[in-house]
Structures are given as structure tokens and as C-alpha cells.
Coordinates of N, CA and C in Angstrom, one line a residue:
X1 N -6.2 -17.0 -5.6 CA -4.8 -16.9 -5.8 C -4.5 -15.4 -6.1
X2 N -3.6 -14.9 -5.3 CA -2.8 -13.6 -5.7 C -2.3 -13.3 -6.7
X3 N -2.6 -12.2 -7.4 CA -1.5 -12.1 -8.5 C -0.6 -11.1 -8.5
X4 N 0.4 -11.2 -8.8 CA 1.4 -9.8 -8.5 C 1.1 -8.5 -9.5
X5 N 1.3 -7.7 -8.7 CA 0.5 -6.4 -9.4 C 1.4 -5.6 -10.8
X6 N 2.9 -6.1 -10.1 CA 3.9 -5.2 -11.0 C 3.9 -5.2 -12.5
X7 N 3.5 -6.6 -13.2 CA 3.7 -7.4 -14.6 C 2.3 -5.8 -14.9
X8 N 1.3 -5.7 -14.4 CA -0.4 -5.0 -14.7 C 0.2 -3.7 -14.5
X9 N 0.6 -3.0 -14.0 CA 1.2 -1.5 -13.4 C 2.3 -1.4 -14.5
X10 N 3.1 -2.3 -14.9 CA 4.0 -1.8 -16.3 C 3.2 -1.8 -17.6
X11 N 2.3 -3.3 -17.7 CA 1.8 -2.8 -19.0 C 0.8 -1.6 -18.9
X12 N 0.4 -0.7 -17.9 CA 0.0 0.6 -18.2 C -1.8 0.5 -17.4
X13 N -1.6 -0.4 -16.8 CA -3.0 -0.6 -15.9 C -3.3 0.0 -14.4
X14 N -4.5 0.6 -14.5 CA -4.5 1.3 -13.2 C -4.8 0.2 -11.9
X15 N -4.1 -0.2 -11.0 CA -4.4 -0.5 -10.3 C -4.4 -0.3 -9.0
X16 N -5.6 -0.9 -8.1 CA -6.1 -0.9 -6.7 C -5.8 -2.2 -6.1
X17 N -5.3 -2.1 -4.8 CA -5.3 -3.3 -3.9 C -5.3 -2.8 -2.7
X18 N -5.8 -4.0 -1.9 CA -5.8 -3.8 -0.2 C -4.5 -4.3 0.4
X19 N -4.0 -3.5 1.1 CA -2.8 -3.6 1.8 C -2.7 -4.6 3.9
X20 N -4.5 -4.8 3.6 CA -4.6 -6.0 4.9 C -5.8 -6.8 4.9
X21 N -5.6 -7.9 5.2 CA -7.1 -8.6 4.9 C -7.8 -8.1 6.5
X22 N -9.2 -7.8 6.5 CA -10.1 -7.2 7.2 C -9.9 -7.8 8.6
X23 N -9.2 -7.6 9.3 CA -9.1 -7.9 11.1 C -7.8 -8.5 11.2
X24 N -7.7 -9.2 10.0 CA -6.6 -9.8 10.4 C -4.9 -9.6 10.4
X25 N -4.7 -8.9 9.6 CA -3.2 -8.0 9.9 C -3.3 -7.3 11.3
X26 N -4.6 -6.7 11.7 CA -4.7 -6.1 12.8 C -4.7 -6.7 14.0
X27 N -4.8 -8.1 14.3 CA -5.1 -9.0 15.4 C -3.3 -9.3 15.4
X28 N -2.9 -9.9 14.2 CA -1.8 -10.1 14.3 C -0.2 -9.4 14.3
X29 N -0.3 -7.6 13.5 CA 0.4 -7.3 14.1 C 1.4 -7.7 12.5
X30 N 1.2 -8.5 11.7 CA 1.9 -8.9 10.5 C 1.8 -7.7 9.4
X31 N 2.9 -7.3 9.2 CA 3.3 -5.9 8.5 C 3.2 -6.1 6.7
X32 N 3.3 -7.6 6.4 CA 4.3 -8.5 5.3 C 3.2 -7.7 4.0
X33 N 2.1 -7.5 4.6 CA 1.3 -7.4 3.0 C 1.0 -5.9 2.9
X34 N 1.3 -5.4 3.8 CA 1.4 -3.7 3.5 C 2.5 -3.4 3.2
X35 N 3.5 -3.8 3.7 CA 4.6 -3.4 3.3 C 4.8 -4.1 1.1
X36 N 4.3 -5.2 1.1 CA 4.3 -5.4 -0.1 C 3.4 -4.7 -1.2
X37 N 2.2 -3.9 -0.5 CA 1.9 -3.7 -1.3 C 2.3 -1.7 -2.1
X38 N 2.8 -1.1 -0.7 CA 3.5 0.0 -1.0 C 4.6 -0.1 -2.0
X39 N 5.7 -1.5 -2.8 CA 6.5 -1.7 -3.3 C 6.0 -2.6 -4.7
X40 N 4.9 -3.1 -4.9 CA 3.5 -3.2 -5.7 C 3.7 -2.5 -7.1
X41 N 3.7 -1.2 -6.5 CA 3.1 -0.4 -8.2 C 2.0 0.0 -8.1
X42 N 0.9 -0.8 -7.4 CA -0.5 -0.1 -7.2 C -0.8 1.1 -7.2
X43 N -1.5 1.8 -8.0 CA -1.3 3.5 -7.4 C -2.7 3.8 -6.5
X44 N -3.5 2.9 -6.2 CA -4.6 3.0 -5.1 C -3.9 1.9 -4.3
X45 N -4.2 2.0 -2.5 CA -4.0 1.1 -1.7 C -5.2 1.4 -0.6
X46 N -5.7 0.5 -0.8 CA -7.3 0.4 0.4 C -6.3 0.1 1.8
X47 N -7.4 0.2 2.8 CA -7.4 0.0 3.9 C -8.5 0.1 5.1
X48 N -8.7 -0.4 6.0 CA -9.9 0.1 6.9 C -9.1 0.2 8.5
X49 N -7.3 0.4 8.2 CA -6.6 0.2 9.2 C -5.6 1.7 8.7
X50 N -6.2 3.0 8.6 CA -6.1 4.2 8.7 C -5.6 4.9 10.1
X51 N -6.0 4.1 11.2 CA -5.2 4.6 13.0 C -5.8 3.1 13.0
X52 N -4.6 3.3 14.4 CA -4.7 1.9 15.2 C -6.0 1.7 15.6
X53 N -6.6 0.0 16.1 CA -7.8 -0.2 16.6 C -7.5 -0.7 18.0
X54 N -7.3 -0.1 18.9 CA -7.1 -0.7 20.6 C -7.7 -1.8 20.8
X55 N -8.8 -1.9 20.5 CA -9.8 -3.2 20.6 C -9.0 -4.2 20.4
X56 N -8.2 -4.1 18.9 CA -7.8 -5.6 18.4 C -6.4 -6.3 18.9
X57 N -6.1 -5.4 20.1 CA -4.5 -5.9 20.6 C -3.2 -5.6 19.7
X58 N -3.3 -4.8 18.7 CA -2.2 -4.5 18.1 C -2.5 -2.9 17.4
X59 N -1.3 -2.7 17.0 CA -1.2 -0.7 17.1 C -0.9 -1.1 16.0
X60 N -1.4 -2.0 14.8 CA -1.3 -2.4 13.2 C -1.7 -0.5 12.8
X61 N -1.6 0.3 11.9 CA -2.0 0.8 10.7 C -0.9 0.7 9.6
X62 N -1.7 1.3 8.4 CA -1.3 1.9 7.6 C -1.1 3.6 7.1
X63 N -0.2 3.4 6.5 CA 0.3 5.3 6.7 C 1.3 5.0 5.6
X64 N 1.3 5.8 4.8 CA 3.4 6.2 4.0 C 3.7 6.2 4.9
X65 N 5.8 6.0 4.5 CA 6.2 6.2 5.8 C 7.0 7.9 5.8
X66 N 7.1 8.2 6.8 CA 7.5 10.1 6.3 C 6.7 10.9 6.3
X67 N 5.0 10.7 7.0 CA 4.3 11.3 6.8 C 3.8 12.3 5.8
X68 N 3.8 11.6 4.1 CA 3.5 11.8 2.9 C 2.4 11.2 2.5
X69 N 1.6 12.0 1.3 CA 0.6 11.6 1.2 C 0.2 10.4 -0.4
X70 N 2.1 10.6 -0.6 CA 2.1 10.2 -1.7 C 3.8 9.9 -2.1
X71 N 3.9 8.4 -2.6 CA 5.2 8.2 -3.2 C 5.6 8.0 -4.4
X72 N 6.6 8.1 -4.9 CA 7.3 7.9 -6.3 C 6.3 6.4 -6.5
X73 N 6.0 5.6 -7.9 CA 6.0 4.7 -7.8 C 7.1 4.0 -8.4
X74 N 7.1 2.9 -7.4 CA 8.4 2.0 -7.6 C 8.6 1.3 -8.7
X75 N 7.2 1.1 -9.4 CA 7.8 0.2 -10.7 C 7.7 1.0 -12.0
X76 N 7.2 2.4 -12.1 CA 7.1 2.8 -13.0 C 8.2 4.0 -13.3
X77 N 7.9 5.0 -11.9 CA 8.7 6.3 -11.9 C 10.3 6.3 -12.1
X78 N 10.3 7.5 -13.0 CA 11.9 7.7 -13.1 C 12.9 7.3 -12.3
X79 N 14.3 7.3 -12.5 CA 14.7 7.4 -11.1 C 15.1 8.5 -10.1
X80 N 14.9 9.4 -10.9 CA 15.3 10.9 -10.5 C 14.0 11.1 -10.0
X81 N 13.1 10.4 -9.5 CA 12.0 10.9 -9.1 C 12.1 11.1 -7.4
X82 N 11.4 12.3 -6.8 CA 11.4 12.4 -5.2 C 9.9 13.1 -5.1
X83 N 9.6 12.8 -3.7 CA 8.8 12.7 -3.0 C 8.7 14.6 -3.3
X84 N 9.5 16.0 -3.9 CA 9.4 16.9 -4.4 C 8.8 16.7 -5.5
X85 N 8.7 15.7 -6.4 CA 7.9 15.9 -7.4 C 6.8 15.4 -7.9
X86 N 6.1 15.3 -6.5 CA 4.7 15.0 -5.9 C 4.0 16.2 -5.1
X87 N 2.6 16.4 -6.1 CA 1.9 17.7 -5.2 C 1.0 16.4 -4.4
X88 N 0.0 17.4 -3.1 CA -0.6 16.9 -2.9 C -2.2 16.8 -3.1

């Protein structure tokens, strides 16, 4: 069972999650769990879908979007926070 990360990321927990299960976001092309996990809270996000895999019939990766190496987090950070008050 999944558990949602946001409740663990407010009370002050570091967390890590995978943003695709291993072939299979990639065969399919299904965006739904990377996209959820960028909006998470997680402040680690695994992956082994870093560039696309030609092999697998879909141009699946993961990337920020904006070509950043790093975002505000959503469930914690201020709201005056921007992608300027991120080094890398």
C-alpha cells in the first residue's frame, strides 16, 4: 500500500521516493506517478529513467520541468519562495 508522503514531509521527515516503477512507466508512457511525486514533498526523487530508453517504445523520462536542478518544495516552502532561492 502507498502512503502519501505529504502528512511525513510536514511533520519534519526526510523523505525519498521513486517517481516510476522499474520498466513500467517507461513501456507505458504513464506520466501520473512522476508527476505526483514532484508535488509529494519528497526532497529525494529516484529514478533509472534519467533520458529516454528507445528500446522501450516510449520517450518516458524524468527531468524538473525548466531545466532546474531543483524546486521550491510544495508542501513545506514559503510562498515567496522561487526557483532564485535555490543554489545548485
Amino acid at each position: 500500500m502507498r502512503r502519501h508522503t505529504s502528512p511525513l514531509v510536514r511533520q519534519g521527515y526526510l523523505v525519498r521516493t521513486r517517481s516510476d516503477v522499474p520498466g513500467e512507466e517507461a513501456i507505458t508512457g504513464d506520466t501520473t506517478r512522476r508527476e505526483a511525486t514532484f508535488t509529494s514533498g519528497a526532497q529525494y526523487v529516484s529514478t533509472d529513467m534519467y533520458r529516454p530508453d528507445p528500446t522501450l517504445g516510449s520517450d518516458f523520462v524524468v527531468e524538473l520541468p525548466g531545466d532546474v536542478v531543483a524546486i521550491c518544495n510544495p508542501v513545506t516552502a514559503r510562498d515567496s519562495c522561487t526557483e532564485a532561492d535555490l543554489a545548485e
